Amino acid sequence: MSGAAPVAVLCGGVGAARFLRGLLDAIEPEAAGSVCAIVNVADDLVLHGLHISPDLDTVVYTLADRIDPGRGWGLADESWQAMTMLETLGGETWFRLGDRDLGTHLHRTQRLSQGAPLSEATAEIAAALGLTLQVLPASDDRIRTMITTIDGELLSFQEYFVGRQHAVETEAIAFDGAASAAPAPGVLDALAEAATIVIAPSNPIVSIGPLLAVPGVREALEAGRDRCVAVSPLVGGAALKGPAERLMREQGHEANAVGVARLYAPLASALVIDHADAADAGRIAALGVEPVVTDTIMGDPERARALALTTLDACP
Amino acid sequence: MSGAAPVAVLCGGVGAARFLRGLLDAIEPEAAGSVCAIVNVADDLVLHGLHISPDLDTVVYTLADRIDPGRGWGLADESWQAMTMLETLGGETWFRLGDRDLGTHLHRTQRLSQGAPLSEATAEIAAALGLTLQVLPASDDRIRTMITTIDGELLSFQEYFVGRQHAVETEAIAFDGAASAAPAPGVLDALAEAATIVIAPSNPIVSIGPLLAVPGVREALEAGRDRCVAVSPLVGGAALKGPAERLMREQGHEANAVGVARLYAPLASALVIDHADAADAGRIAALGVEPVVTDTIMGDPERARALALTTLDACP
């Protein structure tokens, strides 16, 4: 553990992973151990008997420089022989699992079946891939985002996100299991001890939402509000990827940086927003949240690094 | 269903698969539907959360011309990316699972998790790979061969067979779950209706043994003894592959064709043995079992076909 100021980052998948990549690039390599990523697990699923943790894997693969840059998920240099065989057999192939990626799911599932909590399996996987930051699942307990569509259909998150390509209108969103879940070991300590807490540019509803639904996490953020800065995932009222804008709107929030600020106002004292949303700065400030205007589109590692530096500087 | 005389074959893995290949080559293609393979499932294991059925897969892959001819197990043209990743992560890699092969285990596990019995999942896999014979697991219930070594260690079959390369001395062999297992749907009917029942050249102790331990199977064979012929898996007192000879001896049986004949005498009226064991014919006949001497080494498809024809002719 270095003596660097500890940073805790609340994370979903792709956006958070890119932000963390920038953060690790922005600090000394030996300071990586002072960074703790607290990652959403409500997108997890059990498919074909395997425990799959998409957000944890996206974070770990990205930071280990193993992510497939084109797809933004899964491993680089991937092959798809298992899926091809599954297709031959008429099996379920809507959720694509690459051959290398399967190795991760096999290992995680085996460790869980041996009684290891998800946090332990995750730490092992992160360490085996050479990571020195701490990667924590929000909880070792089962939490599942369940989406009720306006047609009354109940979908798991991945059925909604991958199966339906998030092209259906949502009525209600619930985080099954969250109310009785405990934060994974280390989560509350990381939030209490962090010099800076960052809410990564992830989907406020279905990535950060389930984190806040774990008893103790919201309270820890409220207590740490002065040390907490959020990064808006919306740019010009649109999500760069995924259904953040649509879900914000459908769930009754203003689908722009102001809506994000309103959601996070009890938790964060500053919100990093894009130049495209500079006109919203006044309304955000009126909510008691300090707007920080910068370039939030992490188009390349240097811009991700700059965003991380600006974010760390947002909390005095 | 053709009008061909029905044949039921009790099967382990490699030897049985090659015999079945020969049998299917020996009959009209449209008669394949009258062949029923009843396959050992006591070698099955759950690893990494996946339900793996080695004998069922060996039979199905062989008959679908998908088996890897070099290894004798798993699929041809296999890749090993998942195992490589599992190694990177420090996971369990003693039981090798190829990428394509994983597709089968994913599908089977998913179907079982959806409530399908193993027999249904097996039938689907066999049909998807173009097979028209009936492939039945001995039981849809959980049966596990458990081996106690002379050192008192308790091993699952695959720990013994793959993990230890069957190089440890066995004390006791039990088929956990067999006593309360039911034959899979179709098993007893196939045995009752078969014009010929064949006990394939499989390990009498750990391949055929668990089949006979399923309540009703031994009784069905005893009732069908006149229609039943066994093929000795031992040639000149040695197994062509695997620990058959060693296990016969360790479990108190004569480790040659006579020992096989003694085990099967209540169940089979004839035993096909190799020319190398012709000298044992008299002792076999003395047990009330008709010895049929031929070439039992299935070195190529033509010899497997000839063995199948000889075997079918053994029961008048």
XYZ file of C-alpha atoms in Angstrom, chain B residues 50-170:
121
model
C -20.757 -27.409 -15.696
C -22.331 -30.851 -15.918
C -19.889 -33.035 -17.844
C -20.876 -36.498 -19.091
C -17.663 -38.027 -20.466
C -19.073 -41.380 -21.598
C -22.162 -39.899 -23.223
C -19.999 -37.387 -25.063
C -17.496 -40.000 -26.195
C -20.323 -42.109 -27.622
C -22.084 -39.181 -29.298
C -18.935 -37.510 -30.625
C -17.637 -40.830 -32.001
C -20.867 -41.709 -33.774
C -21.179 -38.163 -35.125
C -17.636 -38.474 -36.545
C -16.623 -35.525 -34.388
C -14.341 -37.341 -31.942
C -10.672 -36.423 -31.867
C -9.048 -39.584 -33.239
C -5.710 -38.940 -31.541
C -6.912 -38.352 -27.990
C -9.929 -40.654 -28.263
C -11.983 -38.139 -26.283
C -13.263 -34.652 -26.956
C -13.844 -33.036 -30.317
C -11.646 -32.945 -33.384
C -10.129 -29.626 -34.477
C -10.306 -28.505 -30.877
C -8.812 -25.317 -29.435
C -7.917 -24.635 -25.822
C -8.302 -20.902 -25.255
C -10.591 -21.280 -22.241
C -8.065 -23.611 -20.574
C -5.249 -21.165 -21.332
C -7.199 -18.381 -19.647
C -8.052 -20.678 -16.747
C -4.329 -21.376 -16.362
C -3.572 -17.646 -16.441
C -6.043 -17.194 -13.607
C -4.569 -20.050 -11.581
C -7.729 -22.142 -11.941
C -8.196 -25.905 -11.995
C -6.991 -27.302 -15.288
C -6.410 -30.981 -14.478
C -9.583 -31.887 -16.382
C -9.034 -30.534 -19.889
C -12.043 -29.006 -21.596
C -11.649 -27.883 -25.189
C -13.440 -24.777 -26.439
C -15.841 -26.619 -28.746
C -16.421 -29.296 -26.129
C -17.371 -26.538 -23.677
C -20.253 -25.673 -25.980
C -21.720 -29.120 -25.272
C -21.281 -28.754 -21.512
C -22.768 -25.253 -21.555
C -25.802 -26.521 -23.421
C -26.281 -29.602 -21.247
C -25.913 -27.566 -18.051
C -28.343 -24.934 -19.265
C -30.941 -27.550 -20.209
C -30.557 -29.285 -16.845
C -30.879 -25.941 -15.061
C -34.121 -25.413 -16.983
C -35.426 -28.683 -15.559
C -34.813 -30.967 -18.522
C -33.721 -34.447 -17.449
C -30.335 -35.648 -18.650
C -32.014 -38.073 -21.042
C -33.797 -35.210 -22.771
C -30.650 -33.060 -23.006
C -28.763 -36.078 -24.353
C -31.384 -36.835 -26.977
C -31.297 -33.209 -28.111
C -27.514 -33.203 -28.406
C -27.463 -36.505 -30.281
C -30.181 -35.341 -32.683
C -28.479 -31.985 -33.246
C -25.325 -33.858 -34.269
C -27.311 -35.923 -36.745
C -27.547 -39.217 -34.881
C -30.585 -41.388 -35.419
C -29.823 -44.137 -32.921
C -31.241 -43.715 -29.431
C -28.666 -42.615 -26.845
C -29.881 -42.996 -23.266
C -28.082 -42.231 -20.033
C -28.428 -45.168 -17.649
C -30.331 -42.858 -15.332
C -31.483 -39.284 -15.067
C -30.534 -39.415 -11.414
C -27.167 -38.591 -9.941
C -24.874 -41.618 -9.734
C -21.207 -41.205 -8.893
C -18.457 -43.772 -8.896
C -16.433 -43.163 -5.750
C -13.129 -44.894 -5.270
C -11.448 -45.538 -1.943
C -7.726 -46.115 -2.366
C -5.732 -48.522 -0.192
C -4.467 -45.389 1.553
C -8.026 -44.620 2.556
C -8.353 -41.658 0.240
C -11.786 -41.096 -1.301
C -11.667 -40.045 -4.965
C -14.321 -39.262 -7.505
C -13.954 -41.310 -10.659
C -12.387 -38.490 -12.668
C -9.995 -37.625 -9.846
C -8.919 -41.277 -9.986
C -8.989 -41.676 -13.748
C -7.693 -38.315 -14.985
C -6.240 -36.688 -11.880
C -4.277 -39.780 -10.765
C -4.077 -41.433 -14.177
C -5.554 -44.550 -12.472
C -2.117 -45.257 -11.008
C -3.258 -45.804 -7.428
C -4.433 -49.066 -5.893
C -8.142 -49.256 -5.189
